C-alpha cells in the first residue's frame, strides 16, 4: 500500500523552532513537496526536494532522505501567522500527480 | 510562480441539481490538471487527472458519471458535480502543471460546495 504519515498536531511558542516529520512508502517517487494551508484556503507551495539533503528558504528548510523514506520541514522563528496545516506530498510520477499526507496542524502560541 | 484561477469560490445548490466548477491557468499552458476534494480537517484526496484533449483518469472509488471532467483547452478544465447530494458538500481544489516549466503544481483557490 501507499502511506504518507505525519503528526496530527504540534504546538510551539512564537519565536521557537518546530520540526514536522513525514515518512512515506509510495509506489513511485519523483520528489517531495511541502505545502502550507490555512483553513478554508488552497495550499501554497513551500518547498520541493528530489535529491537527498537540506533545502533552505528563509525561515523554512526541508530535508529529504530517500533511502529512509523520510523528510522534515523545519520552521524557524515562528510567527503567529505560521499557525496553519502543513501538508507533506509525494509526487508519484513524472506527470505531477501528488499524494498527500493528512497534514500537521501547527498552533503557534504567544 | 504561475497563476491558477478557480471559479466560483463558493456555491450553494439544491440537492439534485448540477454544479460546474472552472479551473483556468492564466499565464501558462496546463497540459495536465488535477482535481482534489477535501473534507473538513482531512487531507486532499485526488479525484481525477485531466489531460487536455483526452478523457480524464479517475481514482478508485470516484464515480466518473457523477463527477464529469472536461479539459477542452490548454487553459481550462471543468468539473461538473451532477445530481448533487448533501454528502457531496466539500472543498474542491484544482491544480495545474506546466510541464514545460515549473516543477511544482499550482493550485486554484478552491471551491466550497454546499448542497442543501
Coordinates of C-alpha atoms in Angstrom, one line a residue:
Chain A
X1 CA 0.0 0.0 0.0
X2 CA 0.9 3.6 0.0
X3 CA 1.3 5.6 3.1
X4 CA 2.4 9.1 4.0
X5 CA 2.5 9.7 7.7
X6 CA 2.9 12.9 9.6
X7 CA 1.9 14.0 13.1
X8 CA -1.6 15.4 13.6
X9 CA -0.8 18.4 15.6
X10 CA 2.1 20.3 17.0
X11 CA 2.2 23.3 19.3
X12 CA 5.0 25.8 19.8
X13 CA 5.6 29.3 21.0
X14 CA 6.3 32.4 19.0
X15 CA 10.0 32.7 18.1
X16 CA 10.6 29.0 18.6
X17 CA 11.5 26.3 16.1
X18 CA 9.3 23.4 15.1
X19 CA 10.2 20.3 13.0
X20 CA 7.5 18.4 11.2
X21 CA 8.4 14.9 10.2
X22 CA 7.0 13.0 7.3
X23 CA 7.6 9.3 6.4
X24 CA 6.4 7.8 3.2
X25 CA 6.0 4.5 1.4
X26 CA 4.8 5.0 -2.1
X27 CA 4.8 3.1 -5.3
X28 CA 6.7 5.8 -7.1
X29 CA 8.9 8.8 -6.1
X30 CA 9.6 11.8 -8.2
X31 CA 10.0 14.3 -5.4
X32 CA 8.5 15.5 -2.2
X33 CA 6.7 18.7 -1.6
X34 CA 5.7 20.7 1.5
X35 CA 2.6 22.9 1.3
X36 CA 1.1 25.3 3.9
X37 CA -2.7 25.5 4.1
X38 CA -4.8 28.0 6.1
X39 CA -8.3 26.9 6.9
X40 CA -10.7 27.3 4.0
X41 CA -7.9 28.2 1.6
X42 CA -5.9 26.3 -1.1
X43 CA -2.5 25.0 -0.3
X44 CA 0.5 27.3 -1.0
X45 CA 3.9 25.9 -2.1
X46 CA 6.7 25.9 0.4
X47 CA 9.4 23.6 -0.7
X48 CA 10.4 20.8 -3.1
X49 CA 13.1 18.1 -2.5
X50 CA 14.0 15.5 -5.1
X51 CA 17.6 14.8 -4.0
X52 CA 18.8 13.9 -0.5
X53 CA 19.8 16.8 1.7
X54 CA 18.7 20.1 3.1
X55 CA 17.0 22.9 1.1
X56 CA 16.9 26.2 2.9
X57 CA 14.5 29.0 2.0
X58 CA 14.4 31.8 4.6
X59 CA 12.7 30.7 7.8
X60 CA 11.7 27.4 6.2
X61 CA 14.0 24.4 5.5
X62 CA 13.2 21.0 4.2
X63 CA 15.2 17.8 4.4
X64 CA 14.9 14.6 2.4
X65 CA 16.4 11.1 2.8
X66 CA 15.2 8.9 0.0
X67 CA 16.7 5.7 1.4
X68 CA 14.8 6.2 4.7
X69 CA 11.6 7.4 3.1
X70 CA 11.8 10.4 5.4
X71 CA 11.5 14.2 5.2
X72 CA 11.1 17.0 7.6
X73 CA 10.1 20.6 7.4
X74 CA 11.8 23.0 9.8
X75 CA 10.1 26.2 10.7
X76 CA 12.3 28.8 12.5
X77 CA 11.5 32.0 14.3
X78 CA 7.9 31.0 14.5
X79 CA 5.3 33.8 13.9
X80 CA 1.6 33.7 14.8
X81 CA 0.8 33.7 11.1
X82 CA 2.6 30.4 10.7
X83 CA -0.4 28.7 12.5
X84 CA -1.7 26.5 9.7
X85 CA -1.8 23.0 8.4
X86 CA 1.4 21.7 6.8
X87 CA 1.0 19.1 4.1
X88 CA 3.6 16.6 3.0
X89 CA 3.0 15.4 -0.5
X90 CA 4.9 12.9 -2.7
X91 CA 4.9 13.2 -6.5
X92 CA 4.2 9.6 -7.7
X93 CA 5.0 10.1 -11.3
X94 CA 6.5 12.5 -13.9
X95 CA 3.1 14.0 -14.6
X96 CA 2.8 15.8 -11.3
X97 CA 0.3 13.6 -9.6
X98 CA 0.6 14.2 -5.8
X99 CA -0.3 12.0 -2.9
X100 CA -0.9 14.0 0.3
X101 CA -0.4 13.2 3.9
X102 CA -3.1 14.0 6.3
X103 CA -1.5 17.3 7.3
X104 CA 0.0 18.6 10.6
X105 CA -1.8 21.4 12.3
X106 CA 0.8 23.7 13.8
X107 CA -0.5 26.0 16.6
X108 CA 1.7 28.9 17.5
X109 CA 1.0 30.4 20.9
X110 CA 2.2 33.8 22.2
Chain B
X1 CA 5.0 31.4 -9.9
X2 CA 2.2 30.7 -12.2
X3 CA -1.4 31.6 -11.5
X4 CA -4.4 29.2 -11.5
X5 CA -7.8 30.7 -11.1
X6 CA -10.8 28.6 -9.9
X7 CA -14.3 29.8 -10.1
X8 CA -16.6 30.0 -8.2
X9 CA -15.0 30.4 -4.7
X10 CA -18.2 29.1 -3.1
X11 CA -21.5 27.8 -4.3
X12 CA -24.7 26.7 -2.6
X13 CA -27.0 24.5 -4.6
X14 CA -30.1 22.4 -4.1
X15 CA -30.0 18.7 -3.8
X16 CA -30.4 17.1 -7.3
X17 CA -29.0 19.9 -9.3
X18 CA -25.7 20.1 -11.1
X19 CA -22.8 22.5 -10.4
X20 CA -19.9 23.3 -12.7
X21 CA -16.5 24.4 -11.3
X22 CA -13.9 26.0 -13.6
X23 CA -10.2 25.9 -13.3
X24 CA -8.1 28.1 -15.5
X25 CA -4.4 28.5 -15.9
X26 CA -3.9 32.2 -16.5
X27 CA -0.3 32.6 -17.7
X28 CA 0.8 29.1 -18.8
X29 CA -0.5 26.1 -20.7
X30 CA -1.6 23.4 -18.5
X31 CA -1.4 20.1 -20.3
X32 CA -2.4 18.3 -17.1
X33 CA -4.8 19.4 -14.4
X34 CA -5.7 17.5 -11.2
X35 CA -8.9 17.7 -9.2
X36 CA -8.9 17.2 -5.4
X37 CA -11.6 17.0 -2.8
X38 CA -11.0 17.9 0.8
X39 CA -13.4 17.2 3.7
X40 CA -13.1 19.2 6.9
X41 CA -9.9 18.5 8.9
X42 CA -8.8 15.9 6.3
X43 CA -6.2 16.0 3.6
X44 CA -6.6 16.5 -0.1
X45 CA -7.8 13.4 -1.9
X46 CA -7.1 13.1 -5.6
X47 CA -10.3 12.6 -7.6
X48 CA -9.0 12.6 -11.2
X49 CA -6.3 13.6 -13.6
X50 CA -7.3 15.6 -16.5
X51 CA -5.2 15.7 -19.7
X52 CA -6.0 18.2 -22.5
X53 CA -7.9 16.6 -25.3
X54 CA -8.4 13.2 -23.7
X55 CA -10.6 11.5 -21.2
X56 CA -9.9 12.1 -17.5
X57 CA -8.4 9.3 -15.4
X58 CA -10.4 8.8 -12.2
X59 CA -9.1 7.4 -8.9
X60 CA -10.5 4.3 -7.5
X61 CA -13.9 4.9 -5.8
X62 CA -14.6 8.1 -7.7
X63 CA -17.7 7.9 -9.9
X64 CA -16.9 9.2 -13.3
X65 CA -20.6 9.7 -14.2
X66 CA -21.2 11.8 -11.2
X67 CA -18.0 13.9 -11.4
X68 CA -17.7 15.0 -15.1
X69 CA -14.4 16.4 -16.1
X70 CA -13.7 18.2 -19.3
X71 CA -10.3 19.6 -20.4
X72 CA -11.1 21.0 -23.7
X73 CA -8.3 23.5 -23.9
X74 CA -4.8 24.0 -22.6
X75 CA -6.0 26.6 -20.1
X76 CA -9.3 25.4 -18.9
X77 CA -10.6 22.3 -17.1
X78 CA -14.1 22.0 -15.7
X79 CA -15.6 19.7 -13.0
X80 CA -19.3 19.2 -13.0
X81 CA -20.9 17.6 -10.0
X82 CA -24.1 16.1 -11.3
X83 CA -27.2 15.4 -9.3
X84 CA -25.5 16.8 -6.2
X85 CA -26.4 15.5 -2.7
X86 CA -25.5 16.8 0.7
X87 CA -22.7 14.3 1.1
X88 CA -21.0 15.9 -2.0
X89 CA -20.6 19.1 0.1
X90 CA -16.8 19.6 0.3
X91 CA -13.9 21.8 -0.7
X92 CA -12.9 21.1 -4.3
X93 CA -9.4 22.2 -5.4
X94 CA -7.8 22.0 -8.8
X95 CA -4.1 22.1 -9.6
X96 CA -2.3 22.5 -12.9
X97 CA 1.1 21.5 -14.2
X98 CA 3.1 23.4 -16.8
X99 CA 5.3 20.6 -18.0
X100 CA 7.4 22.8 -20.0
X101 CA 8.4 25.0 -17.0
X102 CA 7.8 24.8 -13.3
X103 CA 8.5 21.8 -11.1
X104 CA 5.5 22.2 -8.8
X105 CA 1.8 22.1 -9.5
X106 CA 0.0 25.3 -8.9
X107 CA -3.3 25.3 -7.0
X108 CA -6.5 27.2 -7.6
X109 CA -8.2 29.0 -4.8
X110 CA -10.6 26.2 -4.2
X111 CA -14.4 26.0 -4.3
X112 CA -16.5 25.4 -1.3
X113 CA -19.6 23.5 -2.4
X114 CA -22.6 23.2 0.0
X115 CA -25.6 21.1 -1.1
X116 CA -28.8 21.8 0.8

